[in-house]
């Protein structure tokens, strides 16, 4: 009693001394700002007094705040990468499309995907926490090196995307390559230690190679397929797309051919200076639609699809059958065959070789 309502309540967002006369007013207690009070004004009484309903809304306010925080978190989850706080794939595409769709903009630009090449090794060597620091420090360095006009996003894992508006100078591939090399950090620091970085970059031009972020990214992925250890920057072109499509179709046929044991083995003789066959080399040959596919072509596809080990198993079993027939006929001519890293690192393939040699000890002399 004997106090004014403004002596013990502070309005939120309302500086008027007569805040309590509004229909609804949000306030806090002056004695405890953590306590929220809602005032609702009723009609005048017969004696010309206001009736005010006061309700403690502290708990409700806390729930609303928690809901807002949850919504903000969900928004970040939906639109941003939580580690780097860069736009995620969807948000990145949205931002790029908004930029290139502006009627007043007559820009050209380049889209490129950057992949940190040696990341699996780094992950294994330094552990997951340090690997995350590498990603974070790389993203910070990249953002620092590009202009404010560029849009950067993290697609997934160790793949980042960047869209840069270009001037006429950078439309020349040589100049654009120099620009991209200049913004990629040579080193990042992890716990104070400098770490050399290695990248693969796939590049496509806005307008020339596509008119939407999604198309440009797709073409960057295709270009990325053809970057090499010697040339880590690769540009998209239409011939490349046709080549990849043909490779994909061929890959489907190859998978079927390997599973159905349609890859044939040829034996190429190795002849000494006297004209005598001293050994053979086993060669894989694949005939499709009446034509032979070059071994370099289908071996590369098999390697990409992880089919080399299965192909090797089939050919080794066929070799052992041939050598077993020769062994019965007392023909002691060895056969050599080639192996790639996938087979050499495959435990089950190695176990098969050991089993074959254990069953037929003479194979160790005949199979090279």
Coordinates of C-alpha atoms in Angstrom, one line a residue:
X1 CA 0.0 0.0 0.0
X2 CA 0.9 3.7 -0.4
X3 CA 3.1 2.9 -3.4
X4 CA 2.8 3.4 -7.1
X5 CA 2.9 0.4 -9.5
X6 CA 5.9 2.0 -11.2
X7 CA 7.8 1.8 -7.9
X8 CA 8.0 -2.0 -8.1
X9 CA 7.5 -2.9 -11.8
X10 CA 9.7 -2.1 -14.8
X11 CA 8.0 -2.4 -18.2
X12 CA 9.8 -4.3 -21.0
X13 CA 10.1 -2.3 -24.2
X14 CA 7.8 0.6 -22.9
X15 CA 9.3 3.7 -21.4
X16 CA 5.9 5.3 -20.6
X17 CA 5.2 6.0 -16.9
X18 CA 1.6 5.0 -17.6
X19 CA 2.5 1.6 -19.1
X20 CA 0.0 -0.1 -16.8
X21 CA -2.9 1.7 -18.6
X22 CA -2.2 -0.4 -21.8
X23 CA -4.3 -3.5 -22.3
X24 CA -1.4 -5.8 -21.9
X25 CA 2.1 -4.9 -20.5
X26 CA 5.1 -7.2 -20.0
X27 CA 7.1 -6.2 -16.9
X28 CA 9.8 -7.4 -14.5
X29 CA 10.0 -6.9 -10.8
X30 CA 12.5 -4.2 -9.8
X31 CA 13.6 -6.1 -6.8
X32 CA 14.2 -9.3 -8.9
X33 CA 14.5 -8.7 -12.7
X34 CA 14.4 -12.5 -13.2
X35 CA 10.7 -12.4 -12.2
X36 CA 8.4 -11.6 -15.1
X37 CA 4.9 -10.1 -14.5
X38 CA 2.2 -9.7 -17.1
X39 CA -0.4 -6.9 -16.5
X40 CA -3.8 -7.0 -18.1
X41 CA -6.1 -4.0 -17.7
X42 CA -9.8 -4.6 -17.2
X43 CA -12.7 -2.1 -17.6
X44 CA -13.3 0.8 -15.2
X45 CA -15.3 -0.1 -12.1
X46 CA -18.4 1.8 -10.9
X47 CA -16.0 3.9 -8.8
X48 CA -13.9 4.9 -11.8
X49 CA -11.0 2.7 -10.8
X50 CA -9.0 0.4 -13.1
X51 CA -8.9 -3.3 -12.3
X52 CA -5.5 -4.8 -13.1
X53 CA -4.8 -8.5 -13.3
X54 CA -1.2 -9.4 -12.5
X55 CA 0.2 -12.8 -13.4
X56 CA 3.6 -14.3 -12.7
X57 CA 4.8 -15.5 -16.2
X58 CA 8.4 -16.3 -15.3
X59 CA 8.0 -20.0 -16.0
X60 CA 6.2 -19.3 -19.2
X61 CA 8.9 -16.9 -20.3
X62 CA 11.6 -19.5 -19.6
X63 CA 9.7 -22.0 -21.8
X64 CA 9.4 -19.4 -24.6
X65 CA 13.1 -18.6 -24.3
X66 CA 14.0 -22.3 -24.5
X67 CA 11.7 -22.7 -27.5
X68 CA 13.4 -19.7 -29.3
X69 CA 16.8 -21.2 -28.6
X70 CA 15.7 -24.6 -29.9
X71 CA 14.3 -22.9 -33.1
X72 CA 17.6 -21.0 -33.5
X73 CA 19.5 -24.2 -33.1
X74 CA 17.3 -26.0 -35.6
X75 CA 17.8 -23.1 -38.0
X76 CA 21.5 -23.5 -37.7
X77 CA 21.2 -27.2 -38.2
X78 CA 19.1 -26.7 -41.2
X79 CA 21.2 -24.0 -42.9
X80 CA 24.7 -24.0 -41.5
X81 CA 27.6 -26.4 -40.8
X82 CA 28.0 -26.5 -37.1
X83 CA 31.8 -26.9 -37.1
X84 CA 32.7 -24.0 -39.4
X85 CA 29.4 -22.1 -39.3
X86 CA 29.6 -21.8 -43.0
X87 CA 26.4 -22.3 -45.1
X88 CA 25.6 -26.0 -45.7
X89 CA 25.0 -27.4 -49.2
X90 CA 21.3 -26.2 -49.4
X91 CA 21.9 -22.8 -47.9
X92 CA 25.0 -22.3 -50.1
X93 CA 23.0 -23.1 -53.3
X94 CA 20.2 -20.7 -52.1
X95 CA 22.7 -17.9 -51.6
X96 CA 24.4 -18.4 -54.9
X97 CA 21.1 -18.6 -56.8
X98 CA 19.9 -15.4 -55.1
X99 CA 23.1 -13.6 -56.2
X100 CA 22.9 -14.8 -59.9
X101 CA 19.1 -14.2 -60.1
X102 CA 19.3 -10.5 -59.3
X103 CA 17.9 -8.6 -62.4
X104 CA 20.5 -5.8 -61.9
X105 CA 23.4 -8.2 -61.8
X106 CA 25.1 -9.0 -65.1
X107 CA 27.9 -11.0 -63.6
X108 CA 30.1 -13.8 -64.7
X109 CA 31.6 -16.1 -62.1
X110 CA 33.4 -19.3 -61.2
X111 CA 32.2 -22.1 -59.0
X112 CA 34.8 -24.4 -57.6
X113 CA 34.8 -27.4 -55.2
X114 CA 37.9 -27.8 -53.0
X115 CA 38.7 -31.2 -51.5
X116 CA 41.4 -31.6 -48.9
X117 CA 43.3 -34.5 -50.5
X118 CA 45.3 -36.1 -47.6
X119 CA 42.5 -35.9 -45.0
X120 CA 42.1 -39.6 -44.3
X121 CA 45.8 -39.8 -43.5
X122 CA 45.6 -36.7 -41.3
X123 CA 42.6 -38.1 -39.5
X124 CA 44.4 -41.3 -38.8
X125 CA 47.7 -39.6 -37.8
X126 CA 46.3 -36.8 -35.6
X127 CA 42.9 -38.1 -34.5
X128 CA 39.4 -36.8 -35.0
X129 CA 39.7 -33.6 -32.8
X130 CA 42.8 -32.4 -34.5
X131 CA 41.3 -33.3 -37.9
X132 CA 38.3 -31.1 -37.0
X133 CA 40.8 -28.3 -36.1
X134 CA 42.3 -28.7 -39.6
X135 CA 38.9 -28.3 -41.2
X136 CA 38.1 -25.3 -39.0
X137 CA 41.4 -23.5 -39.5
X138 CA 41.3 -24.1 -43.3
X139 CA 37.8 -22.6 -43.5
X140 CA 39.0 -19.5 -41.5
X141 CA 42.0 -19.1 -43.8
X142 CA 39.9 -19.5 -46.9
X143 CA 37.4 -16.9 -45.7
X144 CA 40.2 -14.5 -44.9
X145 CA 41.8 -14.9 -48.4
X146 CA 38.7 -14.4 -50.6
X147 CA 36.7 -11.1 -51.1
X148 CA 33.5 -10.2 -49.4
X149 CA 31.6 -10.9 -52.7
X150 CA 32.6 -14.6 -52.7
X151 CA 30.2 -17.1 -51.2
X152 CA 31.7 -20.1 -49.3
X153 CA 30.0 -23.2 -48.0
X154 CA 31.0 -26.6 -46.6
X155 CA 29.3 -29.3 -48.7
X156 CA 30.2 -32.3 -46.6
X157 CA 33.3 -33.8 -45.0
X158 CA 36.4 -32.3 -46.5
X159 CA 34.6 -30.7 -49.5
X160 CA 34.1 -26.9 -49.6
X161 CA 32.4 -24.9 -52.3
X162 CA 33.2 -21.3 -53.4
X163 CA 31.4 -19.1 -55.8
X164 CA 33.4 -16.0 -56.9
X165 CA 32.1 -13.2 -59.2
X166 CA 34.7 -12.7 -62.0
X167 CA 36.1 -9.8 -64.0
X168 CA 37.2 -10.3 -67.6
X169 CA 40.8 -11.0 -66.6
X170 CA 39.9 -14.1 -64.6
X171 CA 37.8 -15.6 -67.4
X172 CA 41.1 -16.8 -68.8
X173 CA 41.8 -20.2 -67.2
X174 CA 45.5 -19.4 -66.5
X175 CA 44.6 -16.3 -64.5
X176 CA 41.7 -18.1 -62.7
X177 CA 44.1 -21.0 -61.8
X178 CA 46.6 -18.5 -60.4
X179 CA 43.8 -16.8 -58.4
X180 CA 42.5 -20.1 -56.9
X181 CA 46.1 -21.1 -56.0
X182 CA 46.6 -17.8 -54.3
X183 CA 43.6 -18.1 -52.0
X184 CA 44.2 -21.8 -51.0
X185 CA 46.4 -21.7 -47.8
X186 CA 49.7 -23.6 -48.3
X187 CA 49.7 -24.4 -44.5
X188 CA 47.3 -24.4 -41.6
X189 CA 48.3 -24.6 -38.0
X190 CA 47.1 -27.3 -35.6
X191 CA 48.0 -26.8 -32.0
X192 CA 50.8 -24.4 -33.0
X193 CA 52.3 -26.9 -35.6
X194 CA 52.3 -25.9 -39.3
X195 CA 50.8 -28.5 -41.5
X196 CA 51.3 -28.6 -45.3
X197 CA 48.0 -28.8 -47.2
X198 CA 47.2 -30.6 -50.5
X199 CA 44.0 -30.1 -52.5
X200 CA 42.0 -31.2 -55.5
X201 CA 39.9 -28.5 -57.2
X202 CA 37.1 -28.9 -59.7
X203 CA 36.0 -25.7 -61.5
X204 CA 33.1 -24.6 -63.7
X205 CA 32.1 -21.2 -65.1
X206 CA 28.8 -19.5 -64.5
X207 CA 26.9 -19.1 -67.8
X208 CA 29.2 -21.2 -69.9
X209 CA 28.9 -24.4 -67.8
X210 CA 25.5 -23.8 -66.1
X211 CA 23.0 -21.2 -64.8
X212 CA 22.2 -22.5 -61.4
X213 CA 24.3 -23.3 -58.3
X214 CA 23.2 -27.0 -58.4
X215 CA 24.2 -27.5 -62.1
X216 CA 27.6 -25.7 -61.5
X217 CA 28.3 -27.8 -58.5
X218 CA 27.5 -31.0 -60.4
X219 CA 29.9 -30.0 -63.1
X220 CA 32.5 -29.1 -60.5
X221 CA 32.2 -32.7 -59.2
X222 CA 32.7 -34.1 -62.7
X223 CA 35.8 -31.9 -63.1
X224 CA 37.1 -33.1 -59.7
X225 CA 37.0 -36.7 -61.0
X226 CA 39.7 -35.8 -63.5
X227 CA 42.1 -33.8 -61.2
X228 CA 45.4 -35.6 -60.8
X229 CA 48.3 -35.7 -58.4
X230 CA 50.3 -33.6 -60.8
X231 CA 47.6 -31.1 -61.8
X232 CA 45.3 -30.6 -58.9
X233 CA 43.1 -28.0 -60.7
X234 CA 40.6 -29.4 -63.3
X235 CA 38.1 -27.6 -65.4
X236 CA 34.7 -28.9 -66.5
X237 CA 34.0 -29.4 -70.2
X238 CA 31.2 -31.1 -72.2
X239 CA 33.5 -33.8 -73.6
X240 CA 34.4 -34.6 -70.0
X241 CA 30.7 -35.1 -69.2
X242 CA 30.2 -37.4 -72.1
X243 CA 33.3 -39.4 -71.1
X244 CA 32.0 -39.8 -67.6
X245 CA 28.6 -40.9 -68.8
X246 CA 30.2 -43.5 -71.1
X247 CA 32.5 -44.6 -68.3
X248 CA 29.5 -45.0 -66.0
X249 CA 27.6 -47.1 -68.6
X250 CA 30.8 -49.2 -69.2
X251 CA 31.2 -49.6 -65.4
X252 CA 27.7 -51.2 -65.1
X253 CA 28.6 -53.6 -67.9
X254 CA 32.0 -54.3 -66.4
X255 CA 30.5 -55.1 -63.0
X256 CA 28.3 -57.7 -64.6
X257 CA 31.1 -59.1 -66.7
X258 CA 33.4 -59.6 -63.7
X259 CA 30.7 -61.3 -61.7
X260 CA 29.8 -63.6 -64.6
X261 CA 33.5 -64.3 -65.3
X262 CA 33.4 -62.9 -68.8
X263 CA 36.9 -61.3 -68.5
X264 CA 39.2 -63.7 -70.4
X265 CA 42.8 -64.5 -69.6
X266 CA 45.4 -64.4 -72.4
X267 CA 48.9 -65.7 -72.0
X268 CA 51.7 -63.7 -73.6
X269 CA 54.9 -65.8 -74.0
X270 CA 58.2 -64.5 -72.9
X271 CA 60.9 -65.9 -75.2
X272 CA 64.6 -66.2 -74.5
X273 CA 67.3 -65.5 -77.1
X274 CA 67.2 -69.1 -78.3
X275 CA 63.5 -68.8 -79.2
X276 CA 62.3 -70.9 -76.4
X277 CA 59.3 -69.9 -74.3
X278 CA 60.6 -69.5 -70.7
X279 CA 57.5 -68.1 -69.1
X280 CA 54.1 -66.4 -69.7
X281 CA 52.5 -63.2 -68.6
X282 CA 48.8 -63.4 -67.8
X283 CA 46.8 -60.6 -69.4
X284 CA 43.1 -59.7 -68.8
X285 CA 41.1 -59.1 -71.9
X286 CA 37.5 -58.0 -72.2
X287 CA 35.4 -58.1 -75.4
X288 CA 32.1 -56.4 -75.6
X289 CA 29.8 -55.8 -78.6
X290 CA 32.5 -57.4 -80.8
X291 CA 35.2 -55.0 -79.7
X292 CA 38.0 -55.3 -77.1
X293 CA 38.0 -52.6 -74.4
X294 CA 41.6 -51.4 -73.7
X295 CA 42.8 -52.9 -70.4
X296 CA 43.9 -49.5 -69.1
X297 CA 40.3 -48.4 -69.5
X298 CA 38.5 -51.2 -67.7
X299 CA 41.2 -51.7 -65.1
X300 CA 40.8 -48.0 -64.1
X301 CA 37.0 -48.4 -63.9
X302 CA 37.3 -51.6 -61.9
X303 CA 39.7 -49.8 -59.5
X304 CA 37.2 -47.0 -59.0
X305 CA 34.3 -49.4 -58.4
X306 CA 36.3 -51.6 -56.0
X307 CA 36.1 -54.6 -58.3
X308 CA 39.8 -55.3 -58.8
X309 CA 40.0 -57.8 -56.0
X310 CA 37.1 -59.9 -57.4
X311 CA 38.6 -59.7 -60.9
X312 CA 42.0 -60.8 -59.5
X313 CA 40.3 -63.7 -57.6
X314 CA 38.6 -64.9 -60.8
X315 CA 41.8 -64.7 -62.9
X316 CA 44.0 -66.3 -60.2
X317 CA 41.6 -69.3 -59.9
X318 CA 41.7 -69.6 -63.7
X319 CA 45.5 -69.5 -63.7
X320 CA 45.7 -72.2 -61.0
X321 CA 43.5 -74.4 -63.1
X322 CA 45.7 -73.9 -66.1
X323 CA 48.9 -74.5 -64.1
X324 CA 47.4 -77.6 -62.5
X325 CA 46.7 -79.1 -66.0
X326 CA 50.3 -78.3 -67.0
X327 CA 51.6 -79.8 -63.7
X328 CA 49.9 -83.1 -64.6
X329 CA 51.5 -83.1 -68.0
X330 CA 54.9 -82.1 -66.5
X331 CA 55.0 -78.7 -68.1
X332 CA 57.0 -76.5 -65.7
X333 CA 56.6 -73.0 -67.3
X334 CA 55.8 -70.3 -64.8
X335 CA 53.1 -67.6 -65.3
X336 CA 53.4 -64.1 -64.0
X337 CA 50.5 -61.8 -63.3
X338 CA 50.1 -58.2 -62.1
X339 CA 48.5 -57.0 -58.9
X340 CA 47.4 -53.5 -57.9
X341 CA 47.3 -52.0 -54.4
X342 CA 43.7 -52.9 -53.9
X343 CA 44.5 -56.6 -54.1
X344 CA 47.7 -56.4 -52.1
X345 CA 45.9 -54.7 -49.3
X346 CA 42.9 -57.0 -49.4
X347 CA 43.2 -59.6 -46.5
X348 CA 40.8 -62.1 -48.1
X349 CA 42.7 -62.1 -51.4
X350 CA 46.0 -62.6 -49.5
X351 CA 44.4 -65.5 -47.6
X352 CA 43.3 -67.1 -50.9
X353 CA 46.8 -67.0 -52.2
X354 CA 48.2 -68.6 -49.0
X355 CA 45.5 -71.3 -49.1
X356 CA 46.2 -72.1 -52.8
X357 CA 50.0 -72.3 -52.2
X358 CA 49.4 -74.5 -49.0
X359 CA 47.2 -76.9 -51.1
X360 CA 49.7 -76.9 -54.0
X361 CA 53.2 -76.1 -52.7
X362 CA 54.6 -76.2 -56.3
X363 CA 52.6 -73.1 -57.1
X364 CA 55.2 -71.0 -55.3
X365 CA 57.6 -71.8 -58.1
X366 CA 55.1 -71.5 -61.0
X367 CA 53.0 -68.5 -60.0
X368 CA 54.9 -65.2 -60.1

